Coordinates of C-alpha atoms in Angstrom, one line a residue:
M297 CA 0.0 0.0 0.0
A298 CA 1.4 3.3 -1.0
A299 CA 0.8 6.5 1.0
V300 CA 0.8 9.8 -0.8
M301 CA 0.9 13.2 1.0
D302 CA -1.6 15.8 -0.3
Q303 CA -0.7 19.5 -0.3
D304 CA -2.5 19.7 3.0
P305 CA 0.0 18.0 5.4
E306 CA -2.8 16.8 7.6
K307 CA -4.4 14.7 4.8
T308 CA -2.8 11.5 3.7
V309 CA -4.4 9.4 0.9
Y310 CA -3.7 5.6 0.6
Y311 CA -3.8 3.6 -2.6
N312 CA -3.9 -0.1 -3.1
S313 CA -1.7 0.1 -6.2
E314 CA -0.1 2.5 -8.7
S315 CA -3.0 1.9 -11.1
D316 CA -5.5 3.2 -8.4
R317 CA -3.3 6.3 -8.0
T318 CA -3.3 6.9 -11.8
E319 CA -7.1 6.6 -11.9
A320 CA -7.5 9.1 -9.1
D321 CA -5.1 11.6 -10.7
H322 CA -6.9 11.2 -14.1
P323 CA -10.5 10.4 -13.4
P324 CA -12.6 9.0 -16.4
L325 CA -14.7 11.5 -18.2
K326 CA -18.5 11.4 -17.6
M327 CA -21.2 11.9 -20.2
S328 CA -22.4 14.9 -18.3
D329 CA -18.9 16.7 -18.1
G330 CA -19.2 19.9 -20.0
L331 CA -22.7 19.0 -21.2
E332 CA -26.2 19.9 -20.0
T333 CA -28.5 17.0 -20.9
P334 CA -32.0 16.9 -19.7
T335 CA -33.0 13.9 -17.6
E336 CA -35.7 11.9 -19.4
K337 CA -38.2 9.8 -17.5
P338 CA -38.4 6.2 -18.7
A339 CA -41.4 5.3 -20.8
D340 CA -44.2 3.5 -19.0
G341 CA -43.3 -0.1 -18.6
A342 CA -39.7 0.4 -19.5
F343 CA -37.0 -1.2 -17.3
E344 CA -35.1 1.3 -15.1
S345 CA -31.7 0.2 -13.8
H346 CA -30.8 1.0 -10.2
A347 CA -27.3 -0.5 -10.4
P348 CA -24.4 1.6 -9.0
A349 CA -22.9 4.0 -11.6
S350 CA -19.5 2.3 -11.3
S351 CA -21.0 -1.0 -12.5
L352 CA -22.5 0.4 -15.8
Q353 CA -20.4 0.1 -18.9
L354 CA -20.9 1.7 -22.3
A355 CA -21.2 -0.8 -25.2
A356 CA -21.3 -0.3 -28.9
P357 CA -24.8 -0.7 -30.3
P358 CA -25.3 -3.9 -32.3
A359 CA -25.4 -3.6 -36.1
Q360 CA -29.0 -3.1 -37.2
T361 CA -30.6 -4.5 -40.3
T362 CA -34.1 -4.7 -41.6
T363 CA -36.0 -8.0 -41.4
D364 CA -35.1 -8.5 -45.1
G365 CA -31.5 -8.8 -44.1
T366 CA -30.5 -5.6 -45.8
P367 CA -29.0 -2.6 -43.9
P368 CA -31.0 0.5 -43.6
A369 CA -30.2 3.3 -46.1
A370 CA -28.7 5.4 -43.4
P371 CA -27.8 5.1 -39.7
P372 CA -31.0 5.1 -37.6
S373 CA -31.8 8.6 -36.3
N374 CA -34.8 10.2 -34.7
D375 CA -34.3 13.1 -37.0
I376 CA -36.2 12.8 -40.3
P377 CA -33.9 14.1 -43.0
D378 CA -36.6 15.8 -45.0
G379 CA -34.5 15.8 -48.1
G380 CA -31.2 14.7 -49.5
L381 CA -30.2 12.4 -52.3
T382 CA -31.3 9.2 -50.6
A383 CA -34.7 10.7 -49.7
W384 CA -35.4 11.9 -53.2
L385 CA -34.4 8.5 -54.6
Q386 CA -37.2 7.1 -52.5
V387 CA -39.6 9.5 -54.2
L388 CA -38.3 8.4 -57.6
G389 CA -38.8 4.8 -56.7
S390 CA -42.3 5.5 -55.4
T391 CA -43.1 7.3 -58.7
A392 CA -42.1 4.2 -60.6
I393 CA -44.4 2.1 -58.4
L394 CA -47.2 4.4 -59.1
V395 CA -46.6 3.9 -62.8
N396 CA -47.1 0.1 -62.3
T397 CA -50.1 0.4 -60.0
W398 CA -52.5 3.4 -60.4
G399 CA -51.0 4.2 -63.8
V400 CA -52.2 0.7 -65.0
I401 CA -55.6 1.1 -63.2
N402 CA -56.2 4.5 -64.8
T403 CA -55.7 2.8 -68.2
F404 CA -58.5 0.3 -67.8
G405 CA -61.0 2.5 -69.5
V406 CA -59.5 1.7 -72.9
F407 CA -59.5 -2.0 -72.1
Q408 CA -63.1 -1.8 -71.0
A409 CA -64.1 -0.3 -74.3
Y410 CA -62.0 -2.9 -76.3
Y411 CA -63.4 -5.8 -74.3
E412 CA -67.0 -4.7 -74.8
S413 CA -66.5 -4.2 -78.6
E414 CA -64.1 -7.1 -79.4
L415 CA -62.6 -9.6 -77.0
L416 CA -65.5 -10.0 -74.5
R417 CA -68.4 -8.7 -76.5
D418 CA -70.8 -11.3 -75.1
H419 CA -70.4 -10.0 -71.6
S420 CA -72.2 -7.0 -70.1
S421 CA -70.6 -3.7 -69.0
S422 CA -71.1 -4.6 -65.4
D423 CA -69.3 -8.0 -65.9
I424 CA -66.3 -6.4 -67.6
S425 CA -66.0 -3.6 -65.1
W426 CA -65.5 -6.3 -62.4
I427 CA -62.0 -6.9 -64.0
G428 CA -60.9 -3.4 -63.4
S429 CA -62.6 -3.0 -60.1
T430 CA -61.0 -6.2 -58.8
Q431 CA -57.6 -4.9 -59.8
A432 CA -58.2 -1.6 -58.0
G433 CA -60.0 -3.2 -55.1
L434 CA -57.1 -5.6 -54.4
L435 CA -54.7 -2.7 -54.5
F436 CA -56.5 -1.5 -51.3
L437 CA -57.6 -4.9 -49.8
V438 CA -54.1 -6.5 -49.8
G439 CA -52.9 -3.4 -47.9
V440 CA -54.4 -4.9 -44.7
V441 CA -51.6 -7.5 -45.0
A442 CA -48.9 -5.3 -46.7
G443 CA -49.2 -2.6 -44.0
P444 CA -48.2 -4.7 -41.0
L445 CA -45.6 -6.6 -43.0
Y446 CA -44.1 -3.2 -43.9
D447 CA -44.1 -2.2 -40.2
A448 CA -42.4 -5.5 -39.4
G449 CA -39.5 -4.7 -41.8
H450 CA -40.4 -6.7 -44.9
F451 CA -40.4 -3.8 -47.3
R452 CA -37.9 -5.4 -49.8
H453 CA -39.8 -8.7 -49.8
L454 CA -43.1 -6.9 -50.6
L455 CA -41.3 -4.9 -53.4
F456 CA -39.9 -8.0 -55.2
V457 CA -43.0 -10.1 -55.0
G458 CA -45.4 -7.3 -55.8
L459 CA -43.5 -6.1 -58.9
F460 CA -43.1 -9.6 -60.2
L461 CA -46.8 -10.3 -60.0
I462 CA -47.7 -7.0 -61.8
V463 CA -45.4 -7.7 -64.7
F464 CA -46.3 -11.4 -64.9
G465 CA -50.0 -10.6 -64.8
Q466 CA -49.7 -8.1 -67.7
F467 CA -47.8 -10.6 -69.8
M468 CA -50.4 -13.3 -69.1
T469 CA -53.2 -10.9 -70.0
S470 CA -51.8 -10.7 -73.5
L471 CA -52.5 -14.4 -73.9
C472 CA -56.1 -14.3 -72.7
T473 CA -59.1 -15.1 -74.8
Q474 CA -61.8 -15.8 -72.2
F475 CA -63.4 -13.8 -69.4
W476 CA -62.1 -16.0 -66.6
Q477 CA -58.6 -15.8 -67.9
V478 CA -58.6 -12.0 -68.1
M479 CA -60.1 -11.8 -64.6
L480 CA -57.4 -14.1 -63.2
A481 CA -54.5 -12.4 -64.9
Q482 CA -55.4 -8.7 -65.1
G483 CA -57.8 -8.6 -62.2
I484 CA -56.4 -10.9 -59.5
T485 CA -52.7 -11.4 -60.2
M486 CA -52.0 -7.8 -61.0
G487 CA -54.3 -6.6 -58.3
V488 CA -52.5 -8.6 -55.6
G489 CA -49.1 -7.3 -56.9
M490 CA -50.3 -3.8 -56.8
G491 CA -51.6 -4.2 -53.2
L492 CA -48.2 -5.5 -52.0
T493 CA -46.3 -2.5 -53.4
F494 CA -48.6 0.5 -53.3
L495 CA -49.0 1.0 -49.6
P496 CA -45.4 0.5 -48.7
S497 CA -44.3 2.9 -51.4
A498 CA -46.4 5.6 -49.8
A499 CA -45.6 4.7 -46.2
I500 CA -41.8 4.7 -46.7
L501 CA -41.8 8.4 -47.6
G502 CA -42.9 9.1 -44.0
Q503 CA -39.4 7.9 -42.9
Y504 CA -37.7 10.4 -45.1
F505 CA -40.0 13.5 -45.1
S506 CA -41.8 15.4 -42.4
R507 CA -42.4 19.1 -43.3
H508 CA -42.4 18.2 -47.0
R509 CA -44.2 14.9 -46.8
A510 CA -47.3 15.9 -48.7
L511 CA -45.1 17.3 -51.5
A512 CA -43.1 14.1 -51.7
L513 CA -46.2 12.0 -51.9
G514 CA -47.7 14.3 -54.5
L515 CA -44.5 14.2 -56.7
S516 CA -44.4 10.4 -56.4
S517 CA -48.0 10.1 -57.5
V518 CA -47.2 11.9 -60.8
G519 CA -46.2 8.5 -62.1
S520 CA -49.8 7.5 -62.2
P521 CA -51.2 10.1 -64.6
V522 CA -48.1 10.1 -66.7
A523 CA -48.6 6.3 -67.3
G524 CA -52.3 7.0 -67.7
V525 CA -51.5 9.3 -70.6
I526 CA -49.0 7.1 -72.3
F527 CA -50.5 3.6 -72.0
P528 CA -54.0 4.4 -73.5
I529 CA -52.3 6.0 -76.5
M530 CA -49.9 3.1 -76.9
F531 CA -52.8 0.6 -76.7
S532 CA -55.0 2.5 -79.1
R533 CA -52.3 2.9 -81.7
L534 CA -50.7 -0.5 -81.4
Q535 CA -53.8 -2.7 -81.1
P536 CA -55.1 -2.1 -84.7
Q537 CA -51.6 -2.7 -86.1
V538 CA -50.1 -5.6 -84.1
G539 CA -53.2 -7.0 -82.3
F540 CA -54.3 -7.2 -78.7
G541 CA -51.5 -9.5 -77.6
W542 CA -48.5 -7.5 -78.6
A543 CA -50.2 -4.2 -77.7
T544 CA -50.6 -5.6 -74.1
R545 CA -47.1 -7.1 -74.1
A546 CA -45.6 -3.7 -75.1
I547 CA -47.0 -2.2 -71.9
A548 CA -45.7 -5.2 -70.0
F549 CA -42.1 -4.6 -71.2
I550 CA -42.4 -1.0 -70.0
L551 CA -43.6 -2.2 -66.6
L552 CA -40.7 -4.5 -66.4
A553 CA -38.1 -1.8 -67.2
V554 CA -39.8 0.7 -64.7
S555 CA -39.6 -2.0 -61.9
A556 CA -35.8 -1.8 -61.9
V557 CA -36.0 1.7 -60.4
P558 CA -37.5 0.9 -57.0
I559 CA -35.6 -2.3 -56.7
A560 CA -32.3 -0.4 -57.2
F561 CA -32.9 2.6 -55.0
M562 CA -35.6 2.0 -52.3
R563 CA -34.6 1.1 -48.8
T564 CA -36.1 1.7 -45.4
R565 CA -34.2 4.3 -43.3
V566 CA -34.6 2.6 -39.9
P567 CA -35.2 -1.0 -38.9
P568 CA -38.5 -2.0 -37.3
R569 CA -38.8 -1.3 -33.6
A570 CA -41.1 -4.1 -32.7
K571 CA -43.7 -6.4 -34.1
R572 CA -47.0 -4.8 -34.8
S573 CA -50.5 -6.1 -34.9
F574 CA -52.3 -6.1 -38.2
I575 CA -54.9 -3.9 -36.6
D576 CA -54.4 -0.7 -34.6
T577 CA -57.3 -0.9 -32.2
S578 CA -56.8 2.7 -31.0
A579 CA -57.9 3.8 -34.5
L580 CA -61.4 2.4 -33.9
T581 CA -62.0 5.0 -31.2
D582 CA -60.3 7.9 -33.1
A583 CA -63.4 9.7 -34.4
P584 CA -61.6 11.9 -37.0
Y585 CA -59.9 8.9 -38.5
V586 CA -63.1 6.8 -38.5
L587 CA -65.0 9.6 -40.3
F588 CA -62.3 10.1 -42.8
I589 CA -62.1 6.4 -43.7
A590 CA -65.9 6.4 -44.0
G591 CA -65.7 9.3 -46.3
G592 CA -62.9 7.6 -48.3
A593 CA -65.1 4.5 -48.7
L594 CA -67.9 6.5 -50.3
A595 CA -65.5 8.6 -52.4
F596 CA -63.7 5.5 -53.9
L597 CA -67.1 3.8 -54.4
T598 CA -67.9 6.4 -57.1
L599 CA -64.6 8.2 -58.0
Y600 CA -63.7 5.9 -60.9
V601 CA -67.1 5.8 -62.6
T602 CA -65.9 8.5 -64.9
F603 CA -62.6 6.7 -65.7
F604 CA -64.4 3.5 -66.6
Y605 CA -67.4 4.9 -68.5
I606 CA -66.6 8.3 -70.1
S607 CA -65.5 6.6 -73.3
L608 CA -68.7 4.6 -73.6
F609 CA -70.7 7.8 -72.8
A610 CA -69.0 9.7 -75.5
I611 CA -69.6 7.0 -78.1
S612 CA -73.2 6.3 -77.2
H613 CA -74.1 10.1 -77.2
G614 CA -72.2 10.8 -80.5
V615 CA -69.9 13.2 -78.6
A616 CA -66.8 11.4 -79.9
S617 CA -65.9 8.8 -82.5
E618 CA -64.8 5.3 -81.5
S619 CA -61.3 6.2 -82.6
F620 CA -61.1 9.4 -80.4
A621 CA -63.1 8.2 -77.4
P622 CA -60.1 6.4 -75.7
Y623 CA -58.2 9.7 -75.7
L624 CA -60.7 11.0 -73.2
V625 CA -59.1 8.6 -70.7
T626 CA -55.8 10.1 -71.7
L627 CA -57.1 13.6 -71.0
L628 CA -58.4 12.5 -67.6
N629 CA -54.9 11.4 -66.7
A630 CA -53.3 14.5 -68.2
G631 CA -55.5 16.6 -65.9
S632 CA -54.5 14.4 -63.0
V633 CA -50.9 15.4 -63.4
F634 CA -51.8 18.9 -62.1
G635 CA -54.1 17.4 -59.4
R636 CA -51.2 15.3 -58.1
I637 CA -48.7 18.2 -57.9
I638 CA -50.5 21.4 -57.0
P639 CA -52.7 20.2 -54.1
N640 CA -49.8 18.3 -52.5
A641 CA -47.5 21.3 -52.9
L642 CA -50.0 23.5 -51.1
A643 CA -50.9 20.7 -48.5
D644 CA -47.7 21.2 -46.5
R645 CA -48.7 24.8 -45.9
Y646 CA -52.5 24.5 -45.7
G647 CA -53.1 20.9 -44.6
S648 CA -53.7 17.8 -46.6
L649 CA -57.3 17.2 -45.3
N650 CA -58.3 20.8 -46.1
L651 CA -57.1 20.4 -49.7
L652 CA -58.7 17.0 -50.0
I653 CA -62.1 18.4 -49.0
I654 CA -61.8 21.1 -51.7
C655 CA -60.8 18.5 -54.3
I656 CA -63.7 16.1 -53.5
V657 CA -66.3 18.9 -53.4
A658 CA -65.1 20.1 -56.8
S659 CA -65.2 16.5 -58.2
A660 CA -68.8 16.1 -57.0
V661 CA -69.8 19.4 -58.7
L662 CA -68.1 18.4 -61.9
V663 CA -69.9 15.0 -62.0
F664 CA -73.2 16.8 -61.8
G665 CA -72.0 18.9 -64.8
W666 CA -71.4 15.6 -66.7
L667 CA -75.2 15.5 -67.2
G668 CA -74.9 18.5 -69.5
I669 CA -72.2 17.3 -71.9
D670 CA -73.4 17.3 -75.5
N671 CA -70.3 18.0 -77.6
L672 CA -66.7 17.1 -77.8
G673 CA -65.5 20.5 -76.3
G674 CA -67.5 19.9 -73.2
A675 CA -66.2 16.4 -72.8
V676 CA -62.6 17.6 -73.1
V677 CA -63.0 20.3 -70.5
Y678 CA -64.9 17.9 -68.2
T679 CA -62.2 15.2 -68.4
L680 CA -59.3 17.7 -67.8
L681 CA -61.0 19.3 -64.8
Y682 CA -62.3 16.0 -63.3
G683 CA -58.9 14.4 -63.8
A684 CA -57.2 17.3 -61.9
F685 CA -59.6 17.3 -58.9
S686 CA -60.0 13.5 -58.6
G687 CA -56.2 13.2 -58.8
G688 CA -56.0 15.4 -55.8
V689 CA -58.4 13.1 -53.9
V690 CA -56.3 10.0 -54.7
S691 CA -52.9 11.5 -54.0
L692 CA -53.8 13.3 -50.8
T693 CA -55.5 10.3 -49.1
P694 CA -52.3 8.6 -48.0
S695 CA -50.9 11.9 -46.7
V696 CA -54.1 12.4 -44.6
I697 CA -53.9 8.9 -43.1
V698 CA -50.2 9.6 -42.2
G699 CA -51.3 12.9 -40.6
L700 CA -54.0 11.1 -38.6
S701 CA -51.6 8.5 -37.2
P702 CA -50.2 9.2 -33.7
D703 CA -46.7 8.0 -34.6
M704 CA -44.9 6.6 -37.6
S705 CA -44.7 3.0 -36.2
R706 CA -48.5 2.7 -36.7
V707 CA -48.8 4.2 -40.1
G708 CA -48.6 0.8 -41.9
A709 CA -51.4 -0.7 -39.8
R710 CA -53.6 2.4 -40.1
M711 CA -53.1 2.6 -43.8
G712 CA -53.9 -1.1 -44.1
M713 CA -57.1 -0.7 -42.2
G714 CA -58.2 2.3 -44.2
F715 CA -57.3 0.7 -47.5
L716 CA -59.3 -2.5 -46.6
V717 CA -62.4 -0.4 -46.3
M718 CA -61.7 1.7 -49.4
G719 CA -60.8 -1.5 -51.3
V720 CA -64.2 -3.0 -50.7
S721 CA -65.7 0.2 -52.0
I722 CA -63.6 0.4 -55.2
L723 CA -64.2 -3.3 -55.8
V724 CA -68.0 -2.9 -56.0
G725 CA -68.3 0.7 -57.0
T726 CA -67.9 0.5 -60.8
P727 CA -69.9 -2.8 -61.1
I728 CA -72.7 -1.1 -59.3
A729 CA -72.5 1.8 -61.8
G730 CA -72.5 -0.8 -64.6
A731 CA -75.6 -2.5 -63.1
I732 CA -77.4 0.8 -62.9
L733 CA -76.4 1.6 -66.5
G734 CA -78.0 -1.6 -67.7
D735 CA -77.8 -3.0 -71.3
K736 CA -76.2 -1.3 -74.2
E737 CA -79.5 -0.8 -76.1
N738 CA -81.2 1.3 -73.3
P739 CA -78.4 2.6 -71.0
R740 CA -79.6 4.6 -67.9
W741 CA -77.0 7.3 -67.9
L742 CA -78.9 9.7 -65.6
G743 CA -79.0 7.1 -62.8
T744 CA -75.3 6.2 -63.3
I745 CA -74.2 9.8 -63.2
L746 CA -76.3 10.8 -60.2
Y747 CA -75.0 7.7 -58.3
A748 CA -71.4 8.9 -58.9
A749 CA -72.2 12.5 -57.9
F750 CA -74.1 11.9 -54.7
G751 CA -71.5 9.4 -53.5
L752 CA -68.8 12.0 -53.8
L753 CA -71.1 14.6 -52.1
V754 CA -71.8 12.5 -49.0
A755 CA -68.1 11.6 -48.9
A756 CA -67.3 15.3 -48.8
A757 CA -69.7 15.8 -45.9
L758 CA -68.1 13.1 -43.8
D759 CA -64.6 14.6 -44.5
I760 CA -65.8 18.0 -43.4
L761 CA -67.2 16.5 -40.2
S762 CA -63.8 14.8 -39.6
R763 CA -62.1 18.2 -40.1
F764 CA -64.4 19.9 -37.6
L765 CA -63.6 17.3 -34.9
L766 CA -59.9 17.8 -35.6
Y767 CA -60.3 21.5 -35.1
R768 CA -62.0 20.9 -31.7
Q769 CA -59.1 18.7 -30.7
K770 CA -56.2 20.7 -31.9
K771 CA -57.6 24.3 -32.2
A772 CA -55.8 24.7 -35.5
W773 CA -57.2 25.0 -39.0
K774 CA -54.2 23.2 -40.7
A775 CA -54.9 19.5 -40.9

């Protein structure tokens, strides 16, 4: 034992060894030395250690990976980057997925017209519309599975399987000659693939964007109308020259090439924190969320009636020739480009739900105006305007659901629940319109159009009520 005399002659300090003496002369630095860090209370139910400070050791955190086995795109951080190259590459990848999902769905109007006049002429409008509505409905319905799988860290698995099914289904559609074959390939196979990819492509942007989330979602959704402009023109031009098979395969090759973009660039930023339930039970008692989902169900019940039936309306009323009528679907999607960008650019400032209410009210008013279309000019103006406002409804919906979620870890489950309800609506919505329309000899256009208009009007009322409850909770008009 060594004895060392302090400067004070009356104080003598004893050390067991020279190492003890060195440690006393040069004490280890503490995390609090020179820093003022607030003391945080452990979360409810969290384990709080009461071991002596001297027994605690700092250890390097384990390397984190997603459940897919791939590393996150950047080190986990509580700070959302809200920009940067990696973040914008996710937007690019999401844009590509929107080409392969909503872009294809928005093209179905030209397939509907072709099936009724050529391939499936023995089937009614209602029967044929089940193909497109099944495709769109499964995009939402499969979300109830895709959402929790995304929350659990299976983003890359969803991406690979979903994109494969979309491309495979499009190729198989080119070989179909009977109704059940088209339903299986174009309706079910492609629909499941769309459902596996669409929801995760929207949810992942919440990991990279906060203040500019709505803008990012809006820019990514531009892929849908761009594809909706190109694909109908491709099909209409190629089908008379090379036939249905190769016209459909040409679109499939484009879908295959576009799929390379999300596979190359899209990665989750942080690994999953914990396993999540397929259902967020707290959402069932969240009145603004419940009302918004109810409004979304009514909106998607009737929103796509125009996309499916405007070409048939134009032909049956002599408004457009059979060669020009498919271009009305192209004009719907051209207008939708503005509806995807402008409302979402404004939503970060004025609130996604506020902008969605404006878009859905305008869509309802325009559908009432559909009753007065009697010339080509009126049809062109209607399709451009309706495409713009209906595009805002579609593109703002994921942003509103994200905003109504209490934290990012429950976004997937809440989107899945909402998309399940909306999926049932979009599945049955256009076939109901077809049933109201009736046979080709005596179509009931008045009933079909009023069905679409009042569905959107009631949906707008429910969204306004949801907005009112949010104001009472937060005392803020931005939502």
